[in-house]
Amino acid sequence: MAERATLFEVGPRDGLQNETRFVPTADKIALVDMLTDAGLAEIEVTSFVSPKWVPQMADAAAVMAGISRGAACYSVLTPNLRGFDAALAAGAGKVAVFGAASESFSQKNINCSIEESFERFQPVMDAARGVVPVRGYISCVTNCPFEGEIAPEAVARVAARLRAIGCTEISLGETLGKGRPERVALMLEAVLGEVPVAALAGHFHDTGGLAVENIRVALEAGLRVFDAAVGGLGGCPYAPGAPGNVASEAVLALLEAEGFETGVDAGKLAAAGEFARGLR
Ligand code: HMG
Ligand code: MG
């Protein structure tokens, strides 16, 4: 039997959060429903963050209330306890805290230092224990828009802490899409010294056209979960120069070519991609 790999769809969240035009709630719901129908096992739907910081996600509760639930796990970003409480009320199957390996990016994205971010995560971890699994994101795993190259050890330190506080999965965010494969390999080597490979996910933006190559490196290192955005939507409003997540269609093609089983219907995913691109 073919080995399984997971496409973790982040388009509705990481993809749409960067769009300056407000995407109507009904369109967001329709996109998530198409992704459910395409067989995605993991769909990151939205973020329970401050609407002043990310206005596009202001309709998080309405989107969660409107989607048709299928077999997927529907996850959301929760920067603090307030976001967590709202996420739980909205029926999230998984939540995510998000930090960074770079001090400057942490300040720009969540308005606190790395140390302070862990103080904010703790109440979320305490509330989530035994209730929902928590994914932990690390941004800037190779490069930071403000600090340049990030040392692999800095990423490994944050990964070890996220694991220690109880994150079941740690997603390694190559936020800028600038990390060359050899630097991704060094970063993974450092992180794998701290966290078992089964608890890691790769999150590659495709700014420099390197994402698929970097995913190959991560596959070789044993990672089997990859974040991607349908239609290649995406970016981060607090990472200047980070336009697009790697497209789910491209990651699916790679995983299929490498002989992995994903459960995703390529035709339905392509149709969702077309719909997603029309939302821009
Ligand atoms: P803050 O200003 O330090 O915190 O923001 P605060 O507690 O003082 O709150 C500020 C305002 O937000 C207040 O409203 C709060 O009530 C409100 P005001 O009194 O000014 O009217 N607020 C909230 N509203 C709704 N839901 C909440 C919430 N919390 C506070 N949960 C905070 C700190 C974290 C809230 C803010 O910085 C924030 O929301 N940041 C979100 C940034 C974001 O979403 N970035 C994109 C996602 S991360 C990403 O894309 C990277 C990733 O893809 C991986 C990669 O590629 O690297 C994951
Ligand atoms: Mg991202």
PDB file of C-alpha atoms and ligand atoms in Angstrom, residues 13-14 17 48-54 77 79-80 82-83 98 109-111 120 137-140 173 175 203 205 235-238, ligand 1:
ATOM      1  CA  ARG A  13      -6.688  31.472   5.878  1.00  0.00           C
ATOM      2  CA  ASP A  14      -3.121  32.133   4.709  1.00  0.00           C
ATOM      3  CA  GLN A  17      -5.773  36.966   4.732  1.00  0.00           C
ATOM      4  CA  PHE A  48      -9.704  34.426  15.371  1.00  0.00           C
ATOM      5  CA  VAL A  49      -7.340  37.400  15.459  1.00  0.00           C
ATOM      6  CA  SER A  50      -7.842  41.107  15.962  1.00  0.00           C
ATOM      7  CA  PRO A  51      -9.920  42.479  13.049  1.00  0.00           C
ATOM      8  CA  LYS A  52      -7.836  45.655  13.300  1.00  0.00           C
ATOM      9  CA  TRP A  53      -4.730  43.647  12.482  1.00  0.00           C
ATOM     10  CA  VAL A  54      -6.244  41.414   9.789  1.00  0.00           C
ATOM     11  CA  LEU A  77      -5.524  30.413  14.188  1.00  0.00           C
ATOM     12  CA  PRO A  79      -3.242  34.053  19.008  1.00  0.00           C
ATOM     13  CA  ASN A  80      -4.588  34.255  22.551  1.00  0.00           C
ATOM     14  CA  ARG A  82      -9.868  35.258  23.526  1.00  0.00           C
ATOM     15  CA  GLY A  83      -9.299  33.779  20.066  1.00  0.00           C
ATOM     16  CA  PHE A  98       1.794  31.178  15.880  1.00  0.00           C
ATOM     17  CA  ASN A 109       3.152  40.010  13.487  1.00  0.00           C
ATOM     18  CA  ILE A 110       1.871  39.533  17.018  1.00  0.00           C
ATOM     19  CA  ASN A 111       3.174  42.627  18.791  1.00  0.00           C
ATOM     20  CA  ARG A 120       0.451  34.202  25.627  1.00  0.00           C
ATOM     21  CA  TYR A 137       3.657  27.657  13.764  1.00  0.00           C
ATOM     22  CA  ILE A 138       7.158  29.037  13.543  1.00  0.00           C
ATOM     23  CA  SER A 139       7.604  31.836  11.014  1.00  0.00           C
ATOM     24  CA  CYS A 140      10.896  32.808   9.386  1.00  0.00           C
ATOM     25  CA  GLY A 173       7.063  28.469   8.110  1.00  0.00           C
ATOM     26  CA  THR A 175       7.522  32.808   5.314  1.00  0.00           C
ATOM     27  CA  HIS A 203       4.967  25.445   5.286  1.00  0.00           C
ATOM     28  CA  HIS A 205       5.853  30.154   0.478  1.00  0.00           C
ATOM     29  CA  GLY A 235       1.080  35.740   1.824  1.00  0.00           C
ATOM     30  CA  CYS A 236       1.322  37.298   5.228  1.00  0.00           C
ATOM     31  CA  PRO A 237       0.207  40.890   5.826  1.00  0.00           C
ATOM     32  CA  TYR A 238       3.129  41.369   8.231  1.00  0.00           C
TER      33      TYR A 238
HETATM   34  P1  HMG B   1      -2.089  43.540  20.717  1.00  0.00           P
HETATM   35  O1  HMG B   1      -2.451  44.887  20.208  1.00  0.00           O
HETATM   36  O2  HMG B   1      -0.735  43.352  21.247  1.00  0.00           O
HETATM   37  O3  HMG B   1      -3.073  42.957  21.802  1.00  0.00           O
HETATM   38  O4  HMG B   1      -2.351  42.501  19.528  1.00  0.00           O
HETATM   39  P2  HMG B   1      -4.281  43.513  22.626  1.00  0.00           P
HETATM   40  O5  HMG B   1      -4.645  42.428  23.547  1.00  0.00           O
HETATM   41  O6  HMG B   1      -3.912  44.856  23.172  1.00  0.00           O
HETATM   42  O7  HMG B   1      -5.472  43.690  21.554  1.00  0.00           O
HETATM   43  C1  HMG B   1      -5.529  44.699  20.575  1.00  0.00           C
HETATM   44  C2  HMG B   1      -6.932  44.818  20.057  1.00  0.00           C
HETATM   45  O8  HMG B   1      -7.321  43.587  19.437  1.00  0.00           O
HETATM   46  C3  HMG B   1      -7.975  45.049  21.134  1.00  0.00           C
HETATM   47  O9  HMG B   1      -9.041  45.764  20.553  1.00  0.00           O
HETATM   48  C4  HMG B   1      -8.466  43.658  21.466  1.00  0.00           C
HETATM   49  O10 HMG B   1      -9.765  43.661  22.001  1.00  0.00           O
HETATM   50  C5  HMG B   1      -8.444  43.004  20.127  1.00  0.00           C
HETATM   51  P3  HMG B   1      -9.265  47.317  20.888  1.00  0.00           P
HETATM   52  O11 HMG B   1      -9.329  47.409  22.374  1.00  0.00           O
HETATM   53  O12 HMG B   1      -8.045  48.026  20.309  1.00  0.00           O
HETATM   54  O13 HMG B   1     -10.548  47.634  20.184  1.00  0.00           O
HETATM   55  N1  HMG B   1      -8.182  41.563  20.173  1.00  0.00           N
HETATM   56  C6  HMG B   1      -8.910  40.638  19.508  1.00  0.00           C
HETATM   57  N2  HMG B   1      -9.993  40.743  18.720  1.00  0.00           N
HETATM   58  C7  HMG B   1     -10.489  39.591  18.215  1.00  0.00           C
HETATM   59  N3  HMG B   1      -9.965  38.388  18.460  1.00  0.00           N
HETATM   60  C8  HMG B   1      -8.883  38.235  19.241  1.00  0.00           C
HETATM   61  C9  HMG B   1      -8.319  39.398  19.804  1.00  0.00           C
HETATM   62  N4  HMG B   1      -7.270  39.605  20.619  1.00  0.00           N
HETATM   63  C10 HMG B   1      -7.197  40.924  20.823  1.00  0.00           C
HETATM   64  N5  HMG B   1      -8.363  37.037  19.452  1.00  0.00           N
HETATM   65  C11 HMG B   1      -2.721  40.267  18.659  1.00  0.00           C
HETATM   66  C12 HMG B   1      -2.008  41.133  19.688  1.00  0.00           C
HETATM   67  C13 HMG B   1      -2.060  38.909  18.653  1.00  0.00           C
HETATM   68  C14 HMG B   1      -4.193  40.166  19.040  1.00  0.00           C
HETATM   69  C15 HMG B   1      -2.594  40.962  17.282  1.00  0.00           C
HETATM   70  O14 HMG B   1      -1.245  41.235  17.053  1.00  0.00           O
HETATM   71  C16 HMG B   1      -3.104  40.084  16.160  1.00  0.00           C
HETATM   72  O15 HMG B   1      -4.309  39.828  16.064  1.00  0.00           O
HETATM   73  N6  HMG B   1      -2.211  39.643  15.291  1.00  0.00           N
HETATM   74  C17 HMG B   1      -2.599  38.736  14.208  1.00  0.00           C
HETATM   75  C18 HMG B   1      -1.563  38.748  13.151  1.00  0.00           C
HETATM   76  C19 HMG B   1      -1.916  37.754  12.107  1.00  0.00           C
HETATM   77  O16 HMG B   1      -3.008  37.178  12.060  1.00  0.00           O
HETATM   78  N7  HMG B   1      -0.938  37.504  11.202  1.00  0.00           N
HETATM   79  C20 HMG B   1      -1.105  36.562  10.137  1.00  0.00           C
HETATM   80  C21 HMG B   1      -1.127  35.131  10.588  1.00  0.00           C
HETATM   81  S1  HMG B   1       0.494  34.470  10.914  1.00  0.00           S
HETATM   82  C22 HMG B   1       1.088  34.017   9.356  1.00  0.00           C
HETATM   83  O17 HMG B   1       0.473  34.293   8.347  1.00  0.00           O
HETATM   84  C23 HMG B   1       2.326  33.170   9.293  1.00  0.00           C
HETATM   85  C24 HMG B   1       2.026  31.697   9.015  1.00  0.00           C
HETATM   86  O18 HMG B   1       1.310  31.545   7.799  1.00  0.00           O
HETATM   87  C25 HMG B   1       3.349  30.909   8.919  1.00  0.00           C
HETATM   88  C26 HMG B   1       4.350  31.553   7.947  1.00  0.00           C
HETATM   89  O19 HMG B   1       4.065  31.655   6.756  1.00  0.00           O
HETATM   90  O20 HMG B   1       5.384  31.985   8.451  1.00  0.00           O
HETATM   91  C27 HMG B   1       1.194  31.076  10.134  1.00  0.00           C
END
